[in-house]
Coordinates of C-alpha atoms and ligand atoms in Angstrom, one line a residue:
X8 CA 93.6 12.6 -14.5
X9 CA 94.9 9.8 -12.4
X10 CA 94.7 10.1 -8.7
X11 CA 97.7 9.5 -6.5
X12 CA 97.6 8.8 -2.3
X13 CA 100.1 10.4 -0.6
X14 CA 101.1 10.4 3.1
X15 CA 100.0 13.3 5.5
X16 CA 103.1 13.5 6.8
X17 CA 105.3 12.9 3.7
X18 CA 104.4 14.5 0.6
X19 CA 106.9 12.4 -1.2
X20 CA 105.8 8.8 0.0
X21 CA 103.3 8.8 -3.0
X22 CA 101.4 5.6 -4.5
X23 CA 98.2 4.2 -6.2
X24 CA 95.1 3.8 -4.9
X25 CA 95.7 0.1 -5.4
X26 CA 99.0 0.5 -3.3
X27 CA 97.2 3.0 -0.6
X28 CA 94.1 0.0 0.0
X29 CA 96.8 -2.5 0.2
X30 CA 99.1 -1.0 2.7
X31 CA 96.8 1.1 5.0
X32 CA 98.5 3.2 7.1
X33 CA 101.4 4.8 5.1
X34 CA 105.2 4.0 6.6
X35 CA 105.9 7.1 8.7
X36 CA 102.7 6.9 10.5
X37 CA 100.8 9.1 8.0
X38 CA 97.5 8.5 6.5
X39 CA 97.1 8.3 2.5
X40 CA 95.6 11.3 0.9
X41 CA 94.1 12.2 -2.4
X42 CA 96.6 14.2 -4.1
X43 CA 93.8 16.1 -5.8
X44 CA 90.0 15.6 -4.9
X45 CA 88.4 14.6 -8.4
X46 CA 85.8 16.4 -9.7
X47 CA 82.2 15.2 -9.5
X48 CA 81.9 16.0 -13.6
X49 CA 78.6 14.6 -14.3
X50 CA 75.2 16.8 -14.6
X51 CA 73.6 15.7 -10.7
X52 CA 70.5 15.1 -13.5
X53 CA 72.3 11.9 -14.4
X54 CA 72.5 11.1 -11.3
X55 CA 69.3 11.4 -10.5
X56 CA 68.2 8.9 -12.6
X57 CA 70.9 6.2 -11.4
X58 CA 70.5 3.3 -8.6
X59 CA 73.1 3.2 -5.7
X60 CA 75.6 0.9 -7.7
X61 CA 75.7 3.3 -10.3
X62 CA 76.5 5.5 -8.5
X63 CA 79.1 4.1 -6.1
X64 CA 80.5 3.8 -9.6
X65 CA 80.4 6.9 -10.9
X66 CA 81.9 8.3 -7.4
X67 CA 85.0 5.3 -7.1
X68 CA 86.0 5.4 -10.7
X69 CA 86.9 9.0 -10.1
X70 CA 89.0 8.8 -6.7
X71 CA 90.1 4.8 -7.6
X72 CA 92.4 5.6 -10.9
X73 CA 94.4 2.3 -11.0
X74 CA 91.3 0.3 -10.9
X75 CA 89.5 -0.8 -14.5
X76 CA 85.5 0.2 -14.2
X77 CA 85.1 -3.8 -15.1
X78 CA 87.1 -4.5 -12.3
X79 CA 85.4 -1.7 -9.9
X80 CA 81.6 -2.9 -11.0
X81 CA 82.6 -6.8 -10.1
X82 CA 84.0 -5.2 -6.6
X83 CA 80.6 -2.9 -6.3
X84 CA 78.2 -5.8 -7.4
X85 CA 80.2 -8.4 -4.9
X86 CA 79.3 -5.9 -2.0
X87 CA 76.0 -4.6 -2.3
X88 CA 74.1 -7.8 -2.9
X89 CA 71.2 -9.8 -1.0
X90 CA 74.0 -9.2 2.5
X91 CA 71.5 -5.2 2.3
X92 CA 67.9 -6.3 3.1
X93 CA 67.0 -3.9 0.9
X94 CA 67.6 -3.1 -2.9
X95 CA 67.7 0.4 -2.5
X96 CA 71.0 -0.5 -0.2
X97 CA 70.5 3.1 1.6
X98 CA 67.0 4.3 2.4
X99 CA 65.8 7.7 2.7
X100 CA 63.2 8.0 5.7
X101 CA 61.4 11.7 6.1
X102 CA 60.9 12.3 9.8
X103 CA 60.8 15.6 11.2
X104 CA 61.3 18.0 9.0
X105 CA 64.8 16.0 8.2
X106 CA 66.1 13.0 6.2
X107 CA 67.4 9.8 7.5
X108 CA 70.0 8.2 5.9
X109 CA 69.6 4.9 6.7
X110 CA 72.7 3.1 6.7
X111 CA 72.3 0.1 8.1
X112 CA 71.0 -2.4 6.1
X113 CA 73.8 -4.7 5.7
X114 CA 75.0 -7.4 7.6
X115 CA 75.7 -6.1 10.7
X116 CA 73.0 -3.4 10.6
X117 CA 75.9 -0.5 10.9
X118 CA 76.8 1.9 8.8
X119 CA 80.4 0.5 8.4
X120 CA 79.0 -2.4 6.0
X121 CA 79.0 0.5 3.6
X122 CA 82.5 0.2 3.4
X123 CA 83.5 -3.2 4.9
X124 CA 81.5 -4.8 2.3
X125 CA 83.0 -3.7 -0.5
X126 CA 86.7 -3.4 1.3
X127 CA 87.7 -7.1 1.0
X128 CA 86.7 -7.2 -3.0
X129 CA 88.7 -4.1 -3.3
X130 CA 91.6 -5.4 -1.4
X131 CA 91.7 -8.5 -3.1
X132 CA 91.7 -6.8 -6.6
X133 CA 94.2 -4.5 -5.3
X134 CA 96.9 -7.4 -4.4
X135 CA 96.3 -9.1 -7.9
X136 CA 97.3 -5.8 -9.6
X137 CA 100.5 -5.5 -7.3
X138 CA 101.5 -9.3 -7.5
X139 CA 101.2 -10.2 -4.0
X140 CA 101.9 -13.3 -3.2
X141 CA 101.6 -12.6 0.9
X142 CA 98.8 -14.0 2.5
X143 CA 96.9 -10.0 3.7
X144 CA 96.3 -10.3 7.6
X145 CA 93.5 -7.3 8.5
X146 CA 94.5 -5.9 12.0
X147 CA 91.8 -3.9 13.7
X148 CA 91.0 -2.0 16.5
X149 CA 87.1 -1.7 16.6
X150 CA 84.7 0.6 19.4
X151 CA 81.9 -1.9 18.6
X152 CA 81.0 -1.7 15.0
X153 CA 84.3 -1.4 12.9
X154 CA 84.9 -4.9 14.4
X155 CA 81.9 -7.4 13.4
X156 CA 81.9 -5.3 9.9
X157 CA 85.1 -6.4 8.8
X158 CA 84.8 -10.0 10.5
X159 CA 81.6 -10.6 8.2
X160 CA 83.4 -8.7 5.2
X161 CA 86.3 -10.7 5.5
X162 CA 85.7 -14.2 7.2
X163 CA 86.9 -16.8 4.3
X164 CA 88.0 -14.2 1.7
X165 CA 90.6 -16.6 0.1
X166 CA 94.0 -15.3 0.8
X167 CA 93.3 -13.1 3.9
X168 CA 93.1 -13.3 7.5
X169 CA 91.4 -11.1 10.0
X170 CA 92.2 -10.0 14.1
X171 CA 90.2 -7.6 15.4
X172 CA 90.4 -6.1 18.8
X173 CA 87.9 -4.5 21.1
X174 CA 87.7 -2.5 24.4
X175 CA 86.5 -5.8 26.6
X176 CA 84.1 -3.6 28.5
X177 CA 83.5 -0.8 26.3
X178 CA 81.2 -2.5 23.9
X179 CA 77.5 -2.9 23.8
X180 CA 76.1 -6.8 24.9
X181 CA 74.8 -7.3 21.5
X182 CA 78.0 -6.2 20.0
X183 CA 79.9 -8.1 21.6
X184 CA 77.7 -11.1 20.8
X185 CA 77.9 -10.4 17.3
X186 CA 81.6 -10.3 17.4
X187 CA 82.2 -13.5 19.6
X188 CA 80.1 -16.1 17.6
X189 CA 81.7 -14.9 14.3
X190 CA 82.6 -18.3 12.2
X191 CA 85.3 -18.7 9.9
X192 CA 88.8 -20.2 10.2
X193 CA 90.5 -16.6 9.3
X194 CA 89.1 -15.0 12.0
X195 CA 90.2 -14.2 15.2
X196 CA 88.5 -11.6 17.9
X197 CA 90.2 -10.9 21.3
X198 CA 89.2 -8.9 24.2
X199 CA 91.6 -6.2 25.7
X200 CA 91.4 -5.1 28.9
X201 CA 91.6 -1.3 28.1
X202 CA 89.1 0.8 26.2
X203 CA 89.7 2.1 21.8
X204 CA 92.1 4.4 22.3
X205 CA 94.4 2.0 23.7
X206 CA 93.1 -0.8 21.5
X207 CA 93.9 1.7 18.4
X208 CA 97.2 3.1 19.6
X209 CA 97.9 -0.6 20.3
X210 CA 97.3 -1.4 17.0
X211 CA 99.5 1.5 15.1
X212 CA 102.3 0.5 17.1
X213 CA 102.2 -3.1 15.6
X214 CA 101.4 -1.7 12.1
X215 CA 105.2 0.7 12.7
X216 CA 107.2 -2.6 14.0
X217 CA 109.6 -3.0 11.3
X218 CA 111.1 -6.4 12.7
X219 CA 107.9 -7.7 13.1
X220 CA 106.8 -7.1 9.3
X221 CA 110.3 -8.3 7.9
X222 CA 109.2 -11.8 10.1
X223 CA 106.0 -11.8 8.9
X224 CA 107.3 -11.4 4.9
X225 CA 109.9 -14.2 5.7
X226 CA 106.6 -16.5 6.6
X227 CA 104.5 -15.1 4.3
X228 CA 102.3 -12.9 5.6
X229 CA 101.9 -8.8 5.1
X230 CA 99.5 -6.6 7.5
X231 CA 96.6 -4.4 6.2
X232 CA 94.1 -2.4 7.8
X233 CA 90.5 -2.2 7.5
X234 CA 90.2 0.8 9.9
X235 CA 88.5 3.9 8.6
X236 CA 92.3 5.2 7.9
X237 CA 91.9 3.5 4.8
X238 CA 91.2 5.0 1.9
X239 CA 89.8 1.9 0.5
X240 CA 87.0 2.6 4.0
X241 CA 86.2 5.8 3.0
X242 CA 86.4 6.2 -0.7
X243 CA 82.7 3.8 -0.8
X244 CA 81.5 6.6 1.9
X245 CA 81.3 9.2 -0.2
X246 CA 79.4 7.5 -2.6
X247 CA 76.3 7.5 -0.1
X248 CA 76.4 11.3 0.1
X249 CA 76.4 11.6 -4.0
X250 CA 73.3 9.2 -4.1
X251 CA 71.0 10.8 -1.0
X252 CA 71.6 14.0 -3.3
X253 CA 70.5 12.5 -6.2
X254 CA 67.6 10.8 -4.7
X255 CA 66.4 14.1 -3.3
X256 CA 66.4 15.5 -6.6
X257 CA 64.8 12.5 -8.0
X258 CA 62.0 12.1 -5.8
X259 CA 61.9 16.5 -6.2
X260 CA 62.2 17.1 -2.8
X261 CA 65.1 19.7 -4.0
X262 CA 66.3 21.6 -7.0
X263 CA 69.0 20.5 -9.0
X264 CA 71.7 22.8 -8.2
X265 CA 70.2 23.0 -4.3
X266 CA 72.4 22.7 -1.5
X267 CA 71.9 20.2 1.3
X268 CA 73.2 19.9 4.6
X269 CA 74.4 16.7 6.1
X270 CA 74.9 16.0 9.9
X271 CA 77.0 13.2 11.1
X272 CA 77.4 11.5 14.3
X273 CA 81.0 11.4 14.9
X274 CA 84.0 9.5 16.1
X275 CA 86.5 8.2 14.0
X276 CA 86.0 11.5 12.0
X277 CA 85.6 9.1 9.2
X278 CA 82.0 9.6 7.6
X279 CA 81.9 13.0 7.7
X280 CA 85.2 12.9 6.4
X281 CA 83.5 11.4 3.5
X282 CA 81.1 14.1 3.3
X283 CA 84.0 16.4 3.0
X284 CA 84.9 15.3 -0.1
X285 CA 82.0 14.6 -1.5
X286 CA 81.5 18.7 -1.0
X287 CA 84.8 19.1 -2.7
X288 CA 84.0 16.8 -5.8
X289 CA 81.5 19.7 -6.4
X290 CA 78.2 18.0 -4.6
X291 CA 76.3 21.3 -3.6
X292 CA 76.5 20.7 0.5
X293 CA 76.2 23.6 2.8
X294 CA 77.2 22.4 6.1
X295 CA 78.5 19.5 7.2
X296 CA 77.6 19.5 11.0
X297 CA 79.8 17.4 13.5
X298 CA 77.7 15.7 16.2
X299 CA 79.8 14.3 18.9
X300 CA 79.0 12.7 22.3
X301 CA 80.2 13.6 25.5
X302 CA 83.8 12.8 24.6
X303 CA 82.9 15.9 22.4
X304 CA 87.1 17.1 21.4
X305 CA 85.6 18.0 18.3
X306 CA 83.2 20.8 19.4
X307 CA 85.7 21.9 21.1
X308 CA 88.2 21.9 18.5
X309 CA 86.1 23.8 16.0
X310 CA 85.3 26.2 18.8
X311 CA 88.4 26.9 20.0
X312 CA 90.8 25.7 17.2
X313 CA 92.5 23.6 20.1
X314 CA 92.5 19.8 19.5
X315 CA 93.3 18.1 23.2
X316 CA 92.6 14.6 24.2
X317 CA 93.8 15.3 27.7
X318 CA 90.5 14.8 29.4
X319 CA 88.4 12.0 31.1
X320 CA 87.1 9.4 28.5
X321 CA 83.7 8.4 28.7
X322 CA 81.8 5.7 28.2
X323 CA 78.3 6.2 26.7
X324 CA 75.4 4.5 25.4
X325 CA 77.0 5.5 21.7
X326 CA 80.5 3.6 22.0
X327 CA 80.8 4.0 18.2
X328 CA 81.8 7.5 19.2
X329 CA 83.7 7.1 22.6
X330 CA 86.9 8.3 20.8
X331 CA 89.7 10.8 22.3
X332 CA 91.8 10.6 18.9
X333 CA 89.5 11.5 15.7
X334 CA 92.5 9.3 13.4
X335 CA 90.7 10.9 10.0
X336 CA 90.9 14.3 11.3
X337 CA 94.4 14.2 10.2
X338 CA 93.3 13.9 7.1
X339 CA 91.5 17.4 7.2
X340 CA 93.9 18.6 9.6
X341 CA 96.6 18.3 6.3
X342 CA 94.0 19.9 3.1
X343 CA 93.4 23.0 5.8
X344 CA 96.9 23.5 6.0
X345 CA 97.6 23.7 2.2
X346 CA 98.0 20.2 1.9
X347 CA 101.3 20.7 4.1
X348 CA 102.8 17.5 5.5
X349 CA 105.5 19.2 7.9
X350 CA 102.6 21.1 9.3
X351 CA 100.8 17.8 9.8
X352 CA 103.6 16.3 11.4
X353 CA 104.3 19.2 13.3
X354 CA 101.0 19.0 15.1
X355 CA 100.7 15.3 15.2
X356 CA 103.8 15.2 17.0
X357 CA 102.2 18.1 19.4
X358 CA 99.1 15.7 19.9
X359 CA 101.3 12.4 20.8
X360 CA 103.5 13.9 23.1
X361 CA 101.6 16.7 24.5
X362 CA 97.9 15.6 24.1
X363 CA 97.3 18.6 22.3
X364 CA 97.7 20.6 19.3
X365 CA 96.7 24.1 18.0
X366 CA 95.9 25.0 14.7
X367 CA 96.4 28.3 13.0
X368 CA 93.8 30.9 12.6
X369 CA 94.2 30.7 8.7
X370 CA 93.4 26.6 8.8
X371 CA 90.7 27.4 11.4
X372 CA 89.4 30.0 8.3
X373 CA 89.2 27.0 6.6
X374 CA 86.8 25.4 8.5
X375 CA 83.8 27.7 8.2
X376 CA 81.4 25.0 6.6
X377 CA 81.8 22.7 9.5
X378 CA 79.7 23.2 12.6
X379 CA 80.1 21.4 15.9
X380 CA 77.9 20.5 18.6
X381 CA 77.5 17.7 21.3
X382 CA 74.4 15.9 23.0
X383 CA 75.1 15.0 26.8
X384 CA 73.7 11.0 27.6
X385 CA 70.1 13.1 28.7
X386 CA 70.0 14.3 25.6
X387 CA 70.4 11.6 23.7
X388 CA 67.8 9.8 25.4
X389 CA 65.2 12.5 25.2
X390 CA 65.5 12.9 21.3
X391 CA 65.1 9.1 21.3
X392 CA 61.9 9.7 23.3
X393 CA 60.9 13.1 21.8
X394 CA 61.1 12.0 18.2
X395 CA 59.1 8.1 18.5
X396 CA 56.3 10.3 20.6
X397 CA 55.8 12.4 17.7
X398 CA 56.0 10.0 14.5
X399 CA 56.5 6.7 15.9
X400 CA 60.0 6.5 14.2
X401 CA 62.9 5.1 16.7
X402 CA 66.4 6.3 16.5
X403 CA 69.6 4.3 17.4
X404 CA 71.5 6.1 20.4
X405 CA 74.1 7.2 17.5
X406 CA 71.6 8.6 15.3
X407 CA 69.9 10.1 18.3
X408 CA 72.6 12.5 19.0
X409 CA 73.1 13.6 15.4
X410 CA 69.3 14.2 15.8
X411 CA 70.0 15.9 19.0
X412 CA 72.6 18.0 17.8
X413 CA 70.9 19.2 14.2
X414 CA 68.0 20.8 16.6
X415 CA 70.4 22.8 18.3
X416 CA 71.6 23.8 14.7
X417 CA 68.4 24.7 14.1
X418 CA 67.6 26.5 17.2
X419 CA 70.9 28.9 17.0
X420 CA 70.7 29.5 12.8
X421 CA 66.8 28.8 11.8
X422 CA 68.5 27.5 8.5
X423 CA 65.8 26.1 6.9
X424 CA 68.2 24.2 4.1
X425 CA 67.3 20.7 3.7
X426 CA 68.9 18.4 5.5
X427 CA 70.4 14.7 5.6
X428 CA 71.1 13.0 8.7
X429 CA 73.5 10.1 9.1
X430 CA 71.3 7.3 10.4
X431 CA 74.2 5.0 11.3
X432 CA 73.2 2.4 13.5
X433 CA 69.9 0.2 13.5
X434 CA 67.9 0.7 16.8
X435 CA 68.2 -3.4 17.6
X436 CA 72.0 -2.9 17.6
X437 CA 71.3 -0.9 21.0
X438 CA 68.2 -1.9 22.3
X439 CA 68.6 -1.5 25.8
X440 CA 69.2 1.9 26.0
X441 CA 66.9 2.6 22.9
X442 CA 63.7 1.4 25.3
X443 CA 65.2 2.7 28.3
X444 CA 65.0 6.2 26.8
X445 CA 61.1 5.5 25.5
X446 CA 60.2 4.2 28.6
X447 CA 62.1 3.7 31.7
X448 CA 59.6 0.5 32.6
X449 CA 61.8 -1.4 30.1
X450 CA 65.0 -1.6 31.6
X451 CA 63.3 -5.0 33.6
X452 CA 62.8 -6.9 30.0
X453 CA 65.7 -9.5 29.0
X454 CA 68.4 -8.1 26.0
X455 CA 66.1 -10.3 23.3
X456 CA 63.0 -9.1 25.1
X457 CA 63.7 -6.0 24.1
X458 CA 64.4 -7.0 21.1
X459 CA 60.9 -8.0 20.4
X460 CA 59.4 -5.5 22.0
X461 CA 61.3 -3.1 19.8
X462 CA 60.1 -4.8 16.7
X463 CA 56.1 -4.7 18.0
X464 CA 56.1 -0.9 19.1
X465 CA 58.7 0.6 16.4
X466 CA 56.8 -1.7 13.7
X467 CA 59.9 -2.9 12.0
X468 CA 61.0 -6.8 11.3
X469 CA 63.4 -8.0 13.7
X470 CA 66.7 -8.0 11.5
X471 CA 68.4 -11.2 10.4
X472 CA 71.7 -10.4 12.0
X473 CA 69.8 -10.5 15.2
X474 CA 68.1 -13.0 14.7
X475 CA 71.5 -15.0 13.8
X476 CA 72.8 -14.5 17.6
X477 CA 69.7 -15.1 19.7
X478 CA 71.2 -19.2 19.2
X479 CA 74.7 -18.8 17.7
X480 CA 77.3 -20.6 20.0
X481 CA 80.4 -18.5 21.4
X482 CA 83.6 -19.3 19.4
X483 CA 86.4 -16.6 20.6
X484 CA 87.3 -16.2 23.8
X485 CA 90.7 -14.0 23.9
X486 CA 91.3 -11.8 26.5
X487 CA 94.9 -10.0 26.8
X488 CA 96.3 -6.7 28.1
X489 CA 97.4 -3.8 26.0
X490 CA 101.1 -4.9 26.3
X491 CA 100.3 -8.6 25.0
X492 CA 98.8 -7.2 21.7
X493 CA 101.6 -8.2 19.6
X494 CA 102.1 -11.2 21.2
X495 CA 98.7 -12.6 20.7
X496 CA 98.7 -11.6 16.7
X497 CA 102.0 -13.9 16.4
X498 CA 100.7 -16.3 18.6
X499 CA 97.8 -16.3 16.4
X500 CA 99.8 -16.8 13.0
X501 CA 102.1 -19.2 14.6
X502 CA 105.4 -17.3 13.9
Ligands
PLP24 C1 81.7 4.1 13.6 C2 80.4 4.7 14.0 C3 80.2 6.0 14.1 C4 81.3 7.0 13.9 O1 81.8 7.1 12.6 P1 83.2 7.7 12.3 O2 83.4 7.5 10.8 O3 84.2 6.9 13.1 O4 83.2 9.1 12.7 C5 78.9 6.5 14.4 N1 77.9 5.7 14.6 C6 78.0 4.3 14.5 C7 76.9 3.5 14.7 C8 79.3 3.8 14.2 O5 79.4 2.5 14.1

């Protein structure tokens, strides 16, 4: 049965998958929706015996309708190539009682390669089914990841070309670097001097400015997005829950038919989002368990059943997660409520113009297989600390507060379920505060000292996309202020 994307917050605004990658964010401000979550109807034994690629396309076939399998395998065999450093594209590591999901071996050793690598082949494909003639210009607003993901996805895909703006001091040294020495003509990277939220909210409001994209058709150009508001992000998400289920049952560390639970370190509300609906294809997952940082508005909201942003926004040593608006929580804000979009616009209207929003106690109901939790900055560091003094294995500051936050799990419910955790960022994407939480001594070293002293104690090789901007020369320098977004991106295009 084909699967159509509607808009959260108009039922009746309903296209293809093709048309849902393509556009990004839906007219009225919505987000595209799965009319129906497909089901997941082959035996998990089949699985089992499949490699990642299979089964990325075993998952997308299903939730991708408009797409040929040929045309789907040439997208999935384009994105996870020799960019992974590893075949198996997303290991498994055992540590602690738990799993790691280790996703981050692709280019940028984050988790968003998952998706960004495979976004541009899917986008591409998509404007060849539609007959589009416009040249595709990616906007983005990136916390630190989102943005050198999509650069290295996108930077001279034929036909597109790619802005991408991040909080100018709300992004890690080495993220920064990453971003600022990307190559490529169709790139461009600036600076704003306010922190995601405003780069986001920035961002939508250019995405809704109707004059702007009749000037941009007139000169040949049409906006997409390669936020994690795209289905065309989160679709390839979901296929890393599928396989970490079916590796577990390969490698008989569970049952087939066994339930797993999966904790995710969240922002964007994206990945766990995926696990979401990889639950509702049928994959037997228990909880799905929402770690946040100190900007922690989702443990509040499944406490409380109050979503409010109105609170101080903090920087941490996870800026992946420094997030006030969740965007995908809309999303799951709209199934809970029947899949209702005048509820959904009810209460996203409630959140821009008062901050907040309630939900119902029947929607709350409907979030029983979610649990919440937070690890403060302390925290964080101390499971960094606590979990290389016991197995020598060293967590990303991300990662770290998953970790954090699946103890407390376990300390309140002693569910002894087996478990997946979300390992989403390499521990040489953060270095600084990595060492600094294994040994205070460190904070003295240089960013690539730390770098190598990383590699000697943790035992790892010091990834290539490290390695890449120890020499790599500066080549963006933008800086503007929120209210010069729009400017800049036509100043960019020349129009
Ligand atoms: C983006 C990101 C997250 C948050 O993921 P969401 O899908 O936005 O919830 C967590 N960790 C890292 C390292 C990230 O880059």
């Amino acid at each position: 049965m084909e699967v159509f994307y509607s808009s959260t917050r108009d039922k009746n605004n309903r296209v293809t998958a093709s048309k849902a990658i393509l556009q990004g964010l839906s007219n009225e401000g919505g987000l595209f929706v799965p009319d129906h979550i497909p089901e997941l109807d082959i035996e998990l034994s089949d699985l089992a015996k499949m490699d990642y690629k299979q089964i990325a396309l075993e998952v997308m076939k299903r939730f991708l309708t408009d797409f040929t399998e040929e045309e789907l395998k040439n997208c999935i065999d384009n994105a996870y190539d020799e960019k992974f450093d590893t075949d198996v594209i997303a290991p498994l590591v055992e540590a602690e009682g738990a799993y790691y999901l280790e996703l981050f071996h692709g280019a940028t050793i984050a988790f968003k390669d998952m998706a960004l690598s495979i976004l541009p082949h899917l986008m591409i494909t998509a404007a060849k089914k539609n007959n589009i003639k416009n040249e595709i210009v990616i906007l983005t607003a990136t916390s630190g990841d989102t943005g050198k993901a999509a650069l290295a996805g996108f930077a001279g895909v034929k036909g597109t070309k790619i802005i991408v703006f991040y909080p100018k001091n709300g992004v890690s040294p080495i993220q920064e670097k990453q971003m600022v020495t990307q190559t490529g003509d169709n790139t461009f990277v600036v600076g704003i001097h306010g922190n995601f939220d405003d780069a986001q909210t920035g961002v939508k409001k250019i995405f809704g400015d109707e004059a702007l994209k009749k000037e941009m058709d007139e000169k040949g150009y049409q906006f997409s997005s390669a936020n994690s508001i795209n289905i065309g992000r989160l679709v390839p998400q979901i296929c890393y829950y599928v396989y970490s289920y079916a590796h577990l049952l390969k490698e008989n560390r569970i049952e087939e038919g066994d339930a797993i639970n999966v904790v995710v370190p969240t922002g964007n509300f994206g990945n766990i989002l995926a696990a979401y609906y990889a639950k509702n294809m049928g994959l037997p997952i228990a909880k799905l368990i929402c770690a946040s940082n100190e900007n922690k508005v989702l443990y509040d909201f499944f406490k409380t059943g109050y979503y409010d942003k109105n609170r101080e926004f903090k920087l941490t040593t996870s800026p992946s997660m420094d997030i006030l608006i969740s965007s995908n929580l809309e999303r799951l804000i709209y199934h809970i409520a029947g899949n209702d979009d005048s509820k959904d616009r009810e209460l996203m209207a409630d959140l821009s113009g008062k901050g907040i929003y309630r939900i119902s106690d029947e929607m709350k109901d409907k979030l029983e297989d979610f649990y919440g939790n937070y690890a403060t900055e302390e925290e964080t560091a101390l499971e960094i600390n606590r979990v290389y003094r016991s197995c020598g294995y060293v967590l990303d500051t991300h990662t770290a507060v998953a970790s954090s936050v699946y103890q407390k799990y376990l300390k309140e419910t002693k569910d002894n379920t087996v478990t997946v955790i979300a390992s989403t960022a390499s521990p040489f994407k953060f270095t600084r505060s990595v060492m600094t939480a294994i040994d205070p001594a460190y904070e003295k070293l240089g960013d690539f000292e730390l770098v190598d002293e990383l590699s000697k104690i943790g035992n790892v090789k010091v990834p290539k996309a490290i390695d890449e901007i120890r020499t790599a020369p500066v080549v963006h320098d933008n800086q503007c202020d929120v209210d010069k977004m729009k400017d800049t991106v036509k100043s960019f295009l020349g129009i």
